[in-house]
Amino acid sequence: MNWLIIHTPKNETDCAELKGFLKRNKISVKTALLEKDADFLPSASSSKIKLYTHCVFLCDKSAGKNEAFAWGLALGLGLNVYAIKSEWTAQAQKCGALKDFESFDRMLAYFENNIQGIALEAKKKAAWKKLFDSGNPFTGDALAVHVQKDNREVVQTYIDAGMSLNERNAEGVPMLNVAIRAEQVDEVKWMMEQGLDLNAVSNDRGYSALMDCVWKKNLELVKILVEKGVNLDFVSSDNQSALTLAVGAGNADMVKVLSDAGASPDKFDALGMSAWTYAKLFKRQDLLDLMEKNHHGQ
């Protein structure tokens, strides 16, 4: 955020207090002294005003013609404008994002209580503009493309703009599963630290993130998901579990990780088979030994 405070000499003290508050909150701020209309006009040019995101008017009179020019630029360029209530603010509210206050004390109290929300909204607005300017539509499919390519900066821009990493593409595949299927290991690790739903299920094949990790034979990610406490015994639309997939792939390392974490080998799939019975069918005594502690007889 870049803030501009436009003030008159009578409001110098208020300006200094507000400037100090913004700086303490690590917000970039500049001030402009409005002494006479003629003195202010050059600094109210659009090339300067458009550099800011927020503008505060601390003036002790109704707007003169050049102050009004600055108001018009600030509102017309889409800045968030704050001011002490006056006849001018009543009219200006019709023209843009203006919030006015009965007194400076009330204005400052508002900022003190809402500065984090103001900063978040400004970040969201900037991210929206960045996506728009770069030709990236605000859709799940567009986000999925960048997840697949591990374009972290663009993915973060989508998040800043308000899109959740729990978003899905048109096929109903959660972003975490998209990254897993694209084998973007670093992206998956980063996404799992962002507080998304680790147990979301894809609509296409009905797999959880854990199942997709097993399907892609990625032991590293299986270990990470298990450590994070994902549902080990979720079954897909055909009633298969992650352990069943691991046994089907003959992957002893994955079977061990899942079994050590407590995955049940007794979940029956649509064919009436389980991880245990598949291991018996494949004559894999090593897998049976790994699953024995969680097997309850069949």
Coordinates of C-alpha atoms in Angstrom, one line a residue:
M1 CA 0.0 0.0 0.0
N2 CA 1.1 3.6 -0.7
W3 CA -0.8 6.3 1.2
L4 CA -1.0 10.0 0.5
I5 CA -2.1 12.5 3.3
I6 CA -3.3 15.8 1.9
H7 CA -3.6 18.4 4.7
T8 CA -3.7 22.1 5.6
P9 CA -1.4 23.8 8.1
K10 CA -4.2 23.7 10.8
N11 CA -4.2 19.9 10.5
E12 CA -0.4 19.5 10.8
T13 CA -0.6 17.8 14.2
D14 CA -3.3 15.3 13.0
C15 CA -1.3 14.6 9.9
A16 CA 1.9 13.8 11.9
E17 CA -0.1 11.5 14.2
L18 CA -1.6 9.6 11.3
K19 CA 1.7 9.4 9.5
G20 CA 3.3 8.0 12.6
F21 CA 0.6 5.4 12.9
L22 CA 0.9 4.2 9.3
K23 CA 4.7 4.0 9.5
R24 CA 4.5 1.9 12.7
N25 CA 2.3 -0.5 10.6
K26 CA 5.0 -0.5 7.9
I27 CA 2.9 1.4 5.4
S28 CA 4.5 3.7 2.9
V29 CA 3.1 7.2 3.3
K30 CA 3.7 10.7 1.9
T31 CA 2.2 14.0 2.8
A32 CA 1.2 17.0 0.8
L33 CA 0.6 20.4 2.4
L34 CA -2.3 22.3 1.0
E35 CA -1.5 26.0 1.6
K36 CA -3.1 27.6 -1.4
D37 CA -5.0 26.2 -4.4
A38 CA -2.4 27.6 -6.8
D39 CA 0.4 25.8 -4.8
F40 CA -1.3 22.5 -4.8
L41 CA -2.3 22.1 -8.4
P42 CA 1.1 20.8 -9.7
S43 CA 1.3 18.1 -7.1
A44 CA -2.3 17.0 -7.8
S45 CA -1.4 15.7 -11.3
S46 CA -2.7 12.3 -12.3
S47 CA 0.9 11.0 -12.7
K48 CA 1.5 11.5 -9.0
I49 CA -1.9 10.7 -7.6
K50 CA -2.1 7.3 -9.4
L51 CA 1.1 6.2 -7.6
Y52 CA -1.0 5.8 -4.4
T53 CA -3.6 3.3 -3.3
H54 CA -5.1 5.3 -0.4
C55 CA -5.6 9.0 0.1
V56 CA -6.5 10.9 3.3
F57 CA -7.8 14.5 3.2
L58 CA -7.2 16.4 6.4
C59 CA -8.6 19.8 5.5
D60 CA -10.4 22.4 7.6
K61 CA -12.6 23.8 4.9
S62 CA -14.8 22.8 2.0
A63 CA -12.8 21.9 -1.1
G64 CA -11.4 24.8 -3.2
K65 CA -11.1 24.3 -6.9
N66 CA -7.7 22.7 -6.9
E67 CA -8.4 20.6 -3.8
A68 CA -11.5 19.5 -5.6
F69 CA -9.3 18.6 -8.6
A70 CA -7.3 16.3 -6.3
W71 CA -10.5 14.7 -4.9
G72 CA -11.7 14.1 -8.5
L73 CA -8.4 12.4 -9.5
A74 CA -8.2 10.3 -6.3
L75 CA -11.8 9.0 -6.7
G76 CA -11.6 8.7 -10.5
L77 CA -8.4 6.6 -10.3
G78 CA -10.1 4.2 -7.8
L79 CA -8.1 5.2 -4.7
N80 CA -9.6 4.5 -1.3
V81 CA -10.3 8.0 0.0
Y82 CA -10.8 9.0 3.6
A83 CA -11.8 12.4 4.9
I84 CA -13.4 14.4 7.7
K85 CA -17.2 14.8 7.0
S86 CA -18.2 17.9 5.1
E87 CA -20.6 19.2 2.4
W88 CA -18.0 18.0 -0.1
T89 CA -17.8 14.4 1.2
A90 CA -21.6 14.1 1.0
Q91 CA -21.4 14.7 -2.8
A92 CA -18.1 12.8 -3.3
Q93 CA -19.5 9.6 -1.9
K94 CA -21.4 9.2 -5.1
C95 CA -18.2 9.1 -7.2
G96 CA -16.0 6.5 -5.6
A97 CA -14.6 4.6 -2.6
L98 CA -14.9 7.3 0.0
K99 CA -15.4 6.9 3.8
D100 CA -15.8 10.0 5.9
F101 CA -15.8 10.6 9.7
E102 CA -17.2 13.0 12.1
S103 CA -13.8 13.8 13.5
F104 CA -10.1 13.0 13.2
D105 CA -10.3 10.9 16.4
R106 CA -12.9 8.7 14.9
M107 CA -10.9 8.4 11.7
L108 CA -7.8 7.3 13.6
A109 CA -9.8 4.9 15.7
Y110 CA -11.2 3.3 12.6
F111 CA -7.7 2.8 11.1
E112 CA -6.4 1.4 14.4
N113 CA -9.3 -1.2 14.4
N114 CA -9.3 -2.0 10.8
I115 CA -5.8 -1.5 9.3
Q116 CA -5.2 -5.3 8.9
G117 CA -8.4 -5.7 6.9
I118 CA -7.6 -2.6 4.9
A119 CA -4.2 -4.0 4.0
L120 CA -5.7 -7.4 3.1
E121 CA -8.3 -5.8 0.8
A122 CA -5.5 -3.7 -0.8
K123 CA -3.4 -6.8 -1.4
K124 CA -6.4 -8.6 -2.9
K125 CA -7.2 -5.7 -5.2
A126 CA -3.5 -5.5 -6.4
A127 CA -3.5 -9.2 -7.1
W128 CA -6.7 -9.0 -9.1
K129 CA -5.1 -6.3 -11.2
K130 CA -1.9 -8.3 -11.7
L131 CA -3.9 -11.3 -12.9
F132 CA -6.0 -9.1 -15.2
D133 CA -3.0 -7.3 -16.7
S134 CA -1.3 -10.6 -17.3
G135 CA -4.3 -12.2 -19.0
N136 CA -5.0 -14.8 -16.3
P137 CA -8.7 -15.5 -15.8
F138 CA -9.9 -16.0 -12.2
T139 CA -11.0 -19.6 -12.7
G140 CA -10.1 -22.9 -11.2
D141 CA -8.9 -24.2 -14.5
A142 CA -6.5 -21.3 -14.9
L143 CA -5.1 -21.8 -11.4
A144 CA -4.7 -25.5 -12.2
V145 CA -2.5 -24.7 -15.2
H146 CA -0.1 -22.8 -13.0
V147 CA -0.2 -25.5 -10.3
Q148 CA 0.8 -28.1 -12.9
K149 CA 3.7 -26.0 -14.0
D150 CA 4.8 -25.1 -10.4
N151 CA 4.4 -21.4 -11.2
R152 CA 4.5 -20.5 -7.5
E153 CA 4.4 -16.7 -8.0
V154 CA 1.3 -16.9 -10.1
V155 CA -0.3 -19.4 -7.8
Q156 CA 0.4 -17.0 -4.8
T157 CA -1.2 -14.2 -6.8
Y158 CA -4.4 -16.2 -7.2
I159 CA -4.4 -16.8 -3.4
D160 CA -3.8 -13.1 -2.7
A161 CA -6.7 -12.3 -5.0
G162 CA -9.0 -14.5 -2.9
M163 CA -9.0 -17.9 -4.5
S164 CA -8.6 -20.8 -2.2
L165 CA -6.2 -23.7 -2.8
N166 CA -9.2 -25.9 -2.1
E167 CA -10.5 -24.7 -5.5
R168 CA -11.1 -27.4 -8.1
N169 CA -10.7 -27.5 -11.9
A170 CA -13.6 -28.2 -14.2
E171 CA -13.3 -31.9 -13.7
G172 CA -13.6 -31.5 -10.0
V173 CA -10.0 -32.3 -9.2
P174 CA -8.7 -30.4 -6.1
M175 CA -5.5 -28.3 -6.6
L176 CA -3.5 -30.6 -4.3
N177 CA -4.4 -33.6 -6.4
V178 CA -3.6 -31.6 -9.6
A179 CA -0.1 -31.0 -8.2
I180 CA 0.4 -34.6 -7.2
R181 CA -0.7 -35.9 -10.6
A182 CA 1.7 -33.5 -12.3
E183 CA 4.4 -34.8 -10.0
Q184 CA 5.3 -31.3 -8.8
V185 CA 6.8 -32.4 -5.5
D186 CA 8.0 -29.0 -4.3
E187 CA 4.6 -27.5 -5.1
V188 CA 2.8 -30.2 -3.2
K189 CA 5.0 -29.8 -0.2
W190 CA 4.4 -26.0 -0.2
M191 CA 0.6 -26.4 -0.7
M192 CA 0.4 -28.8 2.2
E193 CA 1.7 -26.0 4.5
Q194 CA -1.0 -23.6 3.4
G195 CA -3.9 -25.0 5.5
L196 CA -5.9 -26.7 2.7
D197 CA -8.1 -29.8 3.0
L198 CA -5.8 -32.8 2.8
N199 CA -8.7 -35.2 2.6
A200 CA -10.6 -33.6 -0.3
V201 CA -11.7 -36.2 -2.9
S202 CA -11.5 -35.7 -6.7
N203 CA -14.7 -36.0 -8.6
D204 CA -13.2 -37.8 -11.6
R205 CA -11.8 -41.0 -10.2
G206 CA -12.8 -40.5 -6.6
Y207 CA -9.3 -40.5 -5.2
S208 CA -8.0 -38.7 -2.2
A209 CA -4.7 -36.9 -2.2
L210 CA -3.1 -39.9 -0.4
M211 CA -4.5 -42.3 -3.1
D212 CA -3.1 -40.1 -5.9
C213 CA 0.3 -40.2 -4.2
V214 CA 0.2 -44.0 -4.1
W215 CA -1.0 -44.1 -7.6
K216 CA 1.9 -41.9 -8.7
K217 CA 4.3 -44.1 -6.6
N218 CA 5.6 -41.2 -4.7
L219 CA 6.7 -42.6 -1.3
E220 CA 8.1 -39.2 -0.1
L221 CA 4.7 -37.5 -0.4
V222 CA 2.9 -40.6 1.1
K223 CA 5.1 -40.2 4.2
I224 CA 4.4 -36.5 4.5
L225 CA 0.6 -37.0 4.2
V226 CA 0.7 -39.8 6.7
E227 CA 2.6 -37.6 9.1
K228 CA 0.0 -34.9 8.7
G229 CA -2.7 -37.3 9.8
V230 CA -4.8 -37.8 6.6
N231 CA -7.5 -40.4 6.5
L232 CA -5.7 -43.7 5.8
D233 CA -8.8 -45.8 5.3
F234 CA -10.8 -43.6 2.9
V235 CA -12.1 -45.7 0.0
S236 CA -12.7 -44.4 -3.6
S237 CA -15.8 -44.8 -5.7
D238 CA -14.8 -48.4 -6.4
N239 CA -14.3 -49.0 -2.7
Q240 CA -10.5 -49.3 -2.9
S241 CA -8.2 -47.8 -0.3
A242 CA -4.7 -46.4 -0.5
L243 CA -3.4 -49.6 1.0
T244 CA -5.2 -51.7 -1.6
L245 CA -3.6 -49.6 -4.4
A246 CA -0.1 -50.0 -2.8
V247 CA -0.6 -53.8 -2.6
G248 CA -1.9 -53.9 -6.2
A249 CA 1.3 -52.1 -7.2
G250 CA 3.4 -54.5 -5.2
N251 CA 5.1 -51.6 -3.4
A252 CA 6.4 -53.0 -0.1
D253 CA 7.8 -49.6 1.0
M254 CA 4.4 -47.9 0.7
V255 CA 2.6 -50.9 2.3
K256 CA 5.0 -50.6 5.3
V257 CA 4.4 -46.8 5.7
L258 CA 0.7 -47.2 5.5
S259 CA 0.5 -50.3 7.8
D260 CA 2.9 -48.8 10.4
A261 CA 0.5 -45.8 10.5
G262 CA -2.5 -48.1 11.1
A263 CA -4.1 -48.5 7.7
S264 CA -6.6 -51.4 7.6
P265 CA -6.0 -54.2 5.1
D266 CA -9.6 -55.4 5.5
K267 CA -11.4 -52.8 3.4
F268 CA -13.4 -54.7 0.7
D269 CA -13.6 -53.2 -2.8
A270 CA -16.3 -53.5 -5.5
L271 CA -15.0 -57.0 -6.4
G272 CA -15.2 -58.2 -2.8
M273 CA -11.4 -58.1 -2.4
S274 CA -9.2 -56.3 0.1
A275 CA -5.6 -55.4 0.4
W276 CA -5.1 -58.6 2.5
T277 CA -6.8 -60.9 0.0
Y278 CA -5.0 -59.3 -3.0
A279 CA -1.7 -59.9 -1.2
K280 CA -2.7 -63.6 -0.7
L281 CA -3.7 -63.8 -4.4
F282 CA -0.4 -62.4 -5.5
K283 CA 1.4 -64.7 -3.1
R284 CA 3.2 -61.8 -1.4
Q285 CA 4.0 -63.1 2.0
D286 CA 6.2 -60.0 2.6
L287 CA 3.2 -57.8 2.2
L288 CA 1.0 -60.0 4.4
D289 CA 3.7 -59.9 7.1
L290 CA 3.7 -56.0 7.0
M291 CA -0.1 -55.9 7.3
E292 CA -0.5 -58.7 9.9
K293 CA -0.7 -56.3 12.9
N294 CA -3.8 -54.6 11.5
H295 CA -5.5 -57.7 10.0
H296 CA -8.6 -58.9 11.9
G297 CA -9.2 -62.3 10.2
Q298 CA -10.7 -63.2 6.8

